[in-house]
Tab-separated table of C-alpha atoms in Angstrom:
chain	number	residue	atom	x	y	z
A	83	MET	CA	93.901	-39.079	5.270
A	84	GLU	CA	91.821	-42.106	4.282
A	85	ASP	CA	88.494	-40.971	5.689
A	86	GLY	CA	85.715	-43.522	5.560
A	87	LEU	CA	87.824	-46.628	4.965
A	88	LYS	CA	86.865	-49.470	7.318
A	89	VAL	CA	89.287	-52.349	7.745
A	90	LEU	CA	89.264	-55.558	9.742
A	91	LEU	CA	92.759	-56.780	10.743
A	92	ILE	CA	93.307	-60.400	11.766
A	93	ASP	CA	96.651	-61.542	13.177
A	94	ASP	CA	97.582	-63.616	16.216
A	95	GLU	CA	100.358	-61.163	17.201
A	96	ASP	CA	98.468	-59.006	19.666
A	97	ASP	CA	100.972	-56.123	19.708
A	98	LEU	CA	101.090	-56.051	15.912
A	99	VAL	CA	97.312	-55.801	15.622
A	100	SER	CA	96.924	-53.095	18.276
A	101	THR	CA	99.796	-51.012	16.854
A	102	LEU	CA	98.531	-51.296	13.284
A	103	VAL	CA	95.038	-50.275	14.418
A	104	GLU	CA	96.499	-47.217	16.126
A	105	ARG	CA	98.674	-46.236	13.153
A	106	LEU	CA	95.794	-46.645	10.705
A	107	GLU	CA	93.491	-44.584	12.920
A	108	ILE	CA	96.093	-41.784	12.958
A	109	ARG	CA	95.716	-41.839	9.157
A	110	GLY	CA	91.946	-41.614	9.344
A	111	VAL	CA	91.249	-45.310	8.692
A	112	TYR	CA	88.676	-46.975	10.948
A	113	ALA	CA	90.311	-50.248	11.981
A	114	VAL	CA	89.269	-53.153	14.162
A	115	GLY	CA	91.828	-55.793	15.137
A	116	VAL	CA	91.170	-59.385	16.214
A	117	ASN	CA	93.355	-62.446	16.834
A	118	THR	CA	91.280	-65.452	15.755
A	119	GLY	CA	89.112	-66.678	12.908
A	120	ASN	CA	86.007	-66.872	15.091
A	121	GLN	CA	86.451	-63.285	16.309
A	122	ALA	CA	86.883	-62.236	12.679
A	123	LEU	CA	83.660	-63.947	11.636
A	124	GLU	CA	81.765	-62.229	14.460
A	125	GLN	CA	83.078	-58.883	13.252
A	126	VAL	CA	82.239	-59.613	9.610
A	127	ARG	CA	78.684	-60.564	10.590
A	128	SER	CA	78.125	-57.471	12.706
A	129	GLY	CA	80.373	-54.859	11.098
A	130	ASP	CA	80.342	-52.971	7.848
A	131	PHE	CA	83.933	-53.386	6.672
A	132	ASP	CA	85.300	-52.372	3.288
A	133	VAL	CA	88.304	-54.688	3.368
A	134	VAL	CA	89.922	-57.452	5.433
A	135	VAL	CA	93.654	-57.903	6.076
A	136	LEU	CA	94.284	-61.467	7.221
A	137	ASP	CA	97.437	-63.267	8.397
A	138	VAL	CA	97.816	-66.621	6.616
A	139	LYS	CA	99.248	-68.329	9.697
A	140	LEU	CA	97.092	-67.957	12.768
A	141	LYS	CA	97.426	-69.959	15.970
A	142	GLY	CA	95.823	-73.314	15.248
A	143	GLU	CA	94.124	-71.991	12.126
A	144	ASP	CA	94.880	-71.762	8.445
A	145	GLY	CA	94.288	-68.175	7.310
A	146	VAL	CA	93.100	-69.338	3.887
A	147	GLU	CA	90.416	-71.468	5.567
A	148	VAL	CA	89.370	-68.458	7.666
A	149	MET	CA	89.126	-66.444	4.445
A	150	LYS	CA	86.833	-69.065	2.912
A	151	ARG	CA	84.556	-68.802	5.970
A	152	ILE	CA	84.572	-64.998	5.703
A	153	LYS	CA	83.650	-65.278	2.020
A	154	GLN	CA	80.724	-67.533	2.933
A	155	VAL	CA	79.371	-64.731	5.119
A	156	ARG	CA	80.192	-61.856	2.728
A	157	SER	CA	81.490	-62.909	-0.661
A	158	SER	CA	81.864	-59.277	-1.766
A	159	LEU	CA	84.353	-58.414	0.972
A	160	PRO	CA	87.897	-58.099	-0.439
A	161	VAL	CA	90.571	-59.961	1.520
A	162	ILE	CA	94.280	-59.103	1.484
A	163	LEU	CA	96.567	-61.797	2.869
A	164	LEU	CA	99.346	-60.892	5.243
A	165	THR	CA	102.329	-63.218	5.237
A	166	GLY	CA	105.964	-63.550	6.221
A	167	HIS	CA	107.080	-65.533	3.194
A	168	MET	CA	104.753	-66.028	0.253
A	169	SER	CA	105.743	-68.901	-1.979
A	170	GLN	CA	104.383	-69.240	-5.500
A	171	GLU	CA	102.219	-72.211	-4.442
A	172	ALA	CA	100.883	-70.435	-1.371
A	173	SER	CA	100.006	-67.280	-3.304
A	174	GLU	CA	98.244	-69.315	-5.986
A	175	ALA	CA	96.263	-71.161	-3.304
A	176	GLY	CA	95.372	-67.832	-1.691
A	177	PHE	CA	94.195	-66.234	-4.937
A	178	LYS	CA	92.288	-69.379	-5.893
A	179	ALA	CA	90.475	-69.252	-2.557
A	180	GLY	CA	89.455	-65.642	-3.158
A	181	ALA	CA	92.235	-63.322	-1.949
A	182	ILE	CA	92.544	-60.152	-3.983
A	183	ASP	CA	96.132	-59.352	-3.022
A	184	TYR	CA	98.832	-60.077	-0.473
A	185	ILE	CA	101.349	-58.043	1.490
A	186	LEU	CA	104.602	-59.242	3.023
A	187	LYS	CA	105.812	-58.727	6.578
A	188	PRO	CA	107.477	-56.469	7.679
A	189	ILE	CA	104.650	-54.215	6.539
A	190	ASN	CA	105.039	-50.988	4.619
A	191	LEU	CA	102.003	-49.069	5.869
A	192	ASP	CA	101.737	-46.841	2.784
A	193	ASP	CA	101.742	-49.970	0.581
A	194	LEU	CA	99.074	-51.561	2.756
A	195	ILE	CA	96.789	-48.527	2.498
A	196	LEU	CA	97.383	-48.388	-1.256
A	197	LYS	CA	96.536	-52.069	-1.627
A	198	MET	CA	93.409	-51.671	0.536
A	199	ASN	CA	92.161	-48.819	-1.659
A	200	GLU	CA	92.968	-50.738	-4.851
A	201	ALA	CA	91.128	-53.787	-3.526
A	202	ILE	CA	88.028	-51.754	-2.688
A	203	ASN	CA	88.064	-50.040	-6.109
A	204	LEU	CA	88.418	-53.389	-7.880
A	205	TYR	CA	85.416	-54.811	-6.007
A	206	LYS	CA	83.330	-51.728	-6.797
A	207	LYS	CA	83.813	-52.250	-10.538
B	12	MET	CA	125.117	-97.255	-3.623
B	13	ASP	CA	125.053	-100.180	-1.181
B	14	GLN	CA	122.537	-100.627	1.622
B	15	TYR	CA	124.791	-98.981	4.220
B	16	GLU	CA	125.268	-95.890	2.046
B	17	LYS	CA	121.533	-95.762	1.332
B	18	THR	CA	120.746	-95.857	5.040
B	19	LEU	CA	123.336	-93.174	5.706
B	20	GLU	CA	121.943	-90.978	2.934
B	21	GLN	CA	118.421	-91.440	4.296
B	22	ARG	CA	119.661	-90.464	7.767
B	23	ARG	CA	121.339	-87.323	6.399
B	24	ARG	CA	118.164	-86.288	4.602
B	25	THR	CA	116.028	-86.856	7.687
B	26	ASP	CA	118.414	-84.825	9.850
B	27	LEU	CA	118.549	-82.053	7.269
B	28	SER	CA	114.772	-81.998	7.031
B	29	PHE	CA	114.527	-81.615	10.826
B	30	PHE	CA	117.144	-78.850	10.787
B	31	GLY	CA	115.275	-77.095	7.966
B	32	ARG	CA	111.933	-77.255	9.743
B	33	ILE	CA	113.361	-75.702	12.882
B	34	MET	CA	115.087	-72.962	10.876
B	35	ALA	CA	111.950	-72.229	8.836
B	36	ASN	CA	109.870	-72.001	11.989
B	37	VAL	CA	112.344	-69.734	13.763
B	38	SER	CA	112.813	-67.468	10.731
B	39	HIS	CA	109.043	-67.100	10.518
B	40	GLU	CA	108.803	-66.165	14.169
B	41	PHE	CA	111.779	-63.824	13.915
B	42	ASN	CA	110.109	-62.097	10.979
B	43	ASN	CA	107.078	-61.535	13.205
B	44	VAL	CA	109.323	-60.015	15.874
B	45	ILE	CA	110.888	-57.636	13.331
B	46	THR	CA	107.434	-56.736	12.018
B	47	VAL	CA	106.124	-55.832	15.483
B	48	ILE	CA	109.250	-53.789	16.275
B	49	GLY	CA	108.910	-52.042	12.892
B	50	GLU	CA	105.294	-51.086	13.599
B	51	LEU	CA	106.064	-49.917	17.139
B	52	SER	CA	108.921	-47.712	15.912
B	53	GLY	CA	106.610	-46.490	13.123
B	54	LEU	CA	104.102	-45.520	15.794
B	55	LEU	CA	106.795	-43.491	17.563
B	56	GLN	CA	107.473	-41.675	14.278
B	57	ASP	CA	103.741	-41.048	13.844
B	58	LEU	CA	103.540	-39.600	17.362
B	59	ALA	CA	106.545	-37.351	16.608
B	60	VAL	CA	104.837	-36.059	13.443
B	61	LEU	CA	101.625	-35.418	15.391
B	62	ALA	CA	103.649	-33.555	18.039
B	63	GLU	CA	105.157	-31.351	15.315
B	64	ARG	CA	101.594	-30.524	14.284
B	65	GLY	CA	100.737	-29.469	17.808
B	66	ARG	CA	99.316	-32.613	19.401
B	67	PRO	CA	101.225	-33.147	22.637
B	68	ILE	CA	102.868	-36.519	23.278
B	69	GLN	CA	101.778	-38.254	26.459
B	70	PRO	CA	104.893	-39.458	28.338
B	71	GLU	CA	103.101	-42.618	29.524
B	72	LYS	CA	102.279	-43.455	25.904
B	73	LEU	CA	105.948	-43.166	24.922
B	74	GLN	CA	106.891	-45.251	27.945
B	75	LYS	CA	104.450	-48.007	26.941
B	76	VAL	CA	105.619	-48.135	23.318
B	77	THR	CA	109.324	-48.225	24.244
B	78	GLU	CA	108.661	-50.929	26.841
B	79	ASN	CA	106.952	-52.981	24.135
B	80	ILE	CA	109.909	-52.489	21.803
B	81	THR	CA	112.306	-53.615	24.548
B	82	ARG	CA	110.151	-56.680	25.205
B	83	HIS	CA	110.136	-57.713	21.548
B	84	VAL	CA	113.884	-57.072	21.202
B	85	ALA	CA	114.386	-59.454	24.149
B	86	ARG	CA	112.096	-61.984	22.443
B	87	GLY	CA	114.160	-61.727	19.238
B	88	LYS	CA	117.407	-62.016	21.180
B	89	GLU	CA	116.192	-65.160	22.920
B	90	LEU	CA	115.220	-66.685	19.560
B	91	ILE	CA	118.574	-65.848	17.957
B	92	SER	CA	120.553	-67.133	20.904
B	93	ASN	CA	118.598	-70.412	20.906
B	94	MET	CA	118.879	-70.743	17.139
B	95	ASN	CA	122.625	-70.316	17.492
B	96	ARG	CA	122.839	-73.010	20.171
B	97	PHE	CA	120.731	-75.314	18.040
B	98	SER	CA	122.938	-74.718	14.976
B	99	HIS	CA	126.090	-75.500	16.954
B	100	SER	CA	124.601	-78.753	18.242
B	101	VAL	CA	125.716	-80.376	14.973
B	102	ASP	CA	129.369	-79.429	15.546
B	103	GLU	CA	130.342	-82.516	17.541
B	104	PRO	CA	128.706	-85.957	17.412
B	105	LEU	CA	129.595	-86.388	21.063
B	106	ALA	CA	129.464	-83.590	23.593
B	107	ASP	CA	129.065	-83.001	27.296
B	108	PHE	CA	125.897	-80.989	27.973
B	109	ASP	CA	123.155	-80.286	30.493
B	110	LEU	CA	120.044	-82.072	29.260
B	111	ARG	CA	117.821	-79.489	30.991
B	112	ASP	CA	119.216	-76.769	28.714
B	113	THR	CA	118.784	-78.942	25.614
B	114	VAL	CA	115.115	-79.508	26.383
B	115	ARG	CA	114.627	-75.814	27.160
B	116	ASN	CA	116.346	-74.971	23.842
B	117	MET	CA	113.830	-77.129	21.945
B	118	GLU	CA	110.917	-75.801	24.009
B	119	ILE	CA	111.752	-72.248	22.900
B	120	LEU	CA	112.412	-73.146	19.267
B	121	THR	CA	109.193	-75.129	18.896
B	122	HIS	CA	107.023	-72.701	20.868
B	123	ARG	CA	105.248	-71.341	17.790
B	124	LEU	CA	104.748	-74.796	16.256
B	125	VAL	CA	103.122	-75.949	19.496
B	126	GLU	CA	100.951	-72.827	19.631
B	127	ARG	CA	99.906	-73.148	15.994
B	128	ARG	CA	98.753	-76.688	16.737
B	129	GLN	CA	96.751	-75.202	19.639
B	130	ALA	CA	98.668	-77.524	21.924
B	131	THR	CA	100.275	-76.736	25.257
B	132	LEU	CA	103.666	-77.918	26.446
B	133	ASP	CA	104.558	-78.061	30.094
B	134	TYR	CA	108.226	-78.668	30.854
B	135	ARG	CA	109.134	-79.259	34.459
B	136	GLN	CA	112.835	-78.535	34.625
B	137	PRO	CA	114.691	-80.360	37.403
B	138	GLU	CA	116.619	-78.141	39.795
B	139	GLU	CA	119.870	-80.069	39.592
B	140	GLU	CA	122.155	-80.145	36.590
B	141	LEU	CA	121.732	-83.200	34.377
B	142	ARG	CA	125.037	-83.729	32.576
B	143	MET	CA	125.151	-86.125	29.654
B	144	LEU	CA	127.730	-87.270	27.162
B	145	ALA	CA	125.891	-87.933	23.928
B	146	ASP	CA	125.067	-86.557	20.480
B	147	PRO	CA	123.335	-83.223	21.279
B	148	PHE	CA	121.752	-82.926	17.829
B	149	ALA	CA	120.326	-86.455	17.993
B	150	VAL	CA	118.798	-85.700	21.410
B	151	ARG	CA	117.119	-82.610	19.922
B	152	HIS	CA	115.908	-84.626	16.947
B	153	ALA	CA	114.437	-87.280	19.229
B	154	LEU	CA	112.699	-84.614	21.334
B	155	PHE	CA	111.251	-82.957	18.255
B	156	THR	CA	109.997	-86.256	16.832
B	157	CYS	CA	108.387	-87.000	20.196
B	158	LEU	CA	106.653	-83.637	20.146
B	159	GLU	CA	105.446	-84.204	16.602
B	160	ILE	CA	103.997	-87.571	17.571
B	161	GLY	CA	102.372	-85.965	20.619
B	162	MET	CA	100.916	-83.063	18.630
B	163	GLY	CA	99.798	-85.372	15.837
B	164	ALA	CA	97.642	-87.509	18.110
B	165	SER	CA	93.996	-86.687	17.595
B	166	SER	CA	93.066	-84.266	20.308
B	167	SER	CA	91.806	-80.827	19.400
B	168	THR	CA	94.052	-79.097	21.922
B	169	PRO	CA	96.638	-81.636	23.097
B	170	ALA	CA	98.162	-80.981	26.509
B	171	LEU	CA	101.741	-82.242	26.474
B	172	SER	CA	104.325	-82.360	29.202
B	173	ILE	CA	108.001	-83.248	29.310
B	174	GLU	CA	109.641	-84.663	32.379
B	175	LEU	CA	113.267	-85.709	32.904
B	176	ARG	CA	114.142	-88.566	35.235
B	177	PRO	CA	117.862	-88.909	35.809
B	178	GLY	CA	119.310	-92.278	36.764
B	179	GLU	CA	122.787	-93.506	37.569
B	180	LYS	CA	123.555	-94.923	34.131
B	181	GLU	CA	120.497	-93.977	32.126
B	182	THR	CA	118.204	-90.984	31.878
B	183	ASP	CA	114.537	-91.064	30.978
B	184	ILE	CA	112.862	-88.358	28.946
B	185	LEU	CA	109.098	-88.689	29.289
B	186	LEU	CA	106.626	-87.021	26.995
B	187	SER	CA	103.043	-87.350	28.204
B	188	SER	CA	99.903	-86.442	26.322
B	189	ASP	CA	96.256	-86.319	27.300
B	190	ALA	CA	95.281	-87.659	23.874
B	191	ALA	CA	94.002	-91.221	23.762
B	192	GLY	CA	96.828	-93.685	23.293
B	193	ASN	CA	95.117	-95.452	20.425
B	194	ALA	CA	95.162	-92.178	18.484
B	195	ILE	CA	98.920	-92.162	18.227
B	196	ASP	CA	100.429	-92.615	14.802
B	197	GLU	CA	102.977	-95.411	15.056
B	198	GLY	CA	104.038	-94.926	11.462
B	199	GLU	CA	106.948	-93.037	9.987
B	200	SER	CA	107.532	-90.666	12.929
B	201	TRP	CA	107.581	-93.513	15.395
B	202	ARG	CA	110.081	-95.478	13.275
B	203	LEU	CA	112.222	-92.337	13.003
B	204	LEU	CA	112.172	-91.899	16.775
B	205	LEU	CA	113.192	-95.523	17.361
B	206	SER	CA	115.994	-95.211	14.835
B	207	THR	CA	117.314	-91.925	16.269
B	208	VAL	CA	117.247	-93.168	19.840
B	209	LYS	CA	118.718	-96.610	19.101
B	210	ASP	CA	121.232	-95.870	16.342
B	211	LEU	CA	122.494	-92.442	17.397
B	212	LEU	CA	122.015	-92.429	21.143
B	213	GLY	CA	122.366	-96.116	22.028
B	214	GLY	CA	119.061	-96.021	23.882
B	215	ARG	CA	115.495	-97.203	23.495
B	216	ALA	CA	112.009	-95.751	23.189
B	217	ALA	CA	108.736	-97.170	24.421
B	218	LEU	CA	105.111	-96.187	24.119
B	219	GLU	CA	102.877	-96.604	27.152
B	220	LYS	CA	99.171	-96.275	26.457
B	221	GLY	CA	96.674	-95.538	29.178
B	222	GLU	CA	93.029	-94.575	29.553
B	223	ASN	CA	93.827	-90.927	30.112
B	224	GLY	CA	96.477	-90.509	27.490
B	225	PHE	CA	99.821	-91.909	26.464
B	226	MET	CA	103.450	-91.535	27.374
B	227	ILE	CA	106.566	-91.857	25.259
B	228	ARG	CA	109.577	-92.932	27.286
B	229	ILE	CA	113.015	-92.341	25.816
B	230	THR	CA	115.789	-93.976	27.768
B	231	ILE	CA	119.327	-92.990	26.880
B	232	PRO	CA	122.693	-93.792	28.471
B	233	THR	CA	123.996	-90.868	30.511
B	234	LYS	CA	127.356	-91.530	28.898
B	235	THR	CA	127.463	-93.021	25.439
B	236	GLU	CA	129.308	-96.393	25.495
B	237	ASN	CA	131.990	-95.573	22.952
B	238	ALA	CA	132.845	-92.259	24.603
């Protein structure tokens, strides 16, 4: 169980977001899922999240740009990028823009939870 | 390398680049399909573990999850089948095909690209078969270039539509956009479209600008002359 962990998931695949939210909640993680950058920003402004998991390719939006906007609202919020294929250039751009880690699709849920905890611990230091 | 060879090499690279972009886009979307199916099957496993621990499984929940899996399997199957048809379009430089299916093939394969651009694409498929004898890959390339031009025009959420107008000897493919005509980029993509339509399909392309948008008209012979 990962009691107390609060995560914001952002991906334009509706079924992916809702299923991940459900699977994380089964593991004791409080998760909120949204599909767009604007919805994510609303959540970041109003919610008290420990970590964000963000797809790099959203409908009509660049995930890295969404991350920059999230960081403007809460610079201390760790962001993990979610991607299908992470090239060297793309990962460098993501890290440069403030991502703490990335995870590849298809997702290994145990890896994701591990990475979320690592990200939170790194930001606490 | 003489001028002819240079032109040919340039053409090969352009075609390969188009092929690569479609494949990259489809592989990305297919990866999303696999990811969703993976999470849904993971959820079933989670529910089974919870049931072992004494939490009863709701039949309607199982029904919903399996229906979702079936839906995404169908989505993946449609992608694979269209990717296969697209890949085989390079087999013969001249083939007999139904243009309606070719346009539908490209509509499916570019769906995510269109969505990512926050554009919409409306394709009104004619009821009657529209047989053509032409290069099926070149037709796809021309359609894709048209779409790129349409999506590239400066409108935040471009509304695009494709219409086919069959004629006795020639067929028109019309791509309309609600973006202002003066916003259209008549640069590299436009030159590529003209070259594909003229050199590979023996047709012509024209741009019609209006107050409420623009229209690209591709006119190609229903049967290629040298067939």
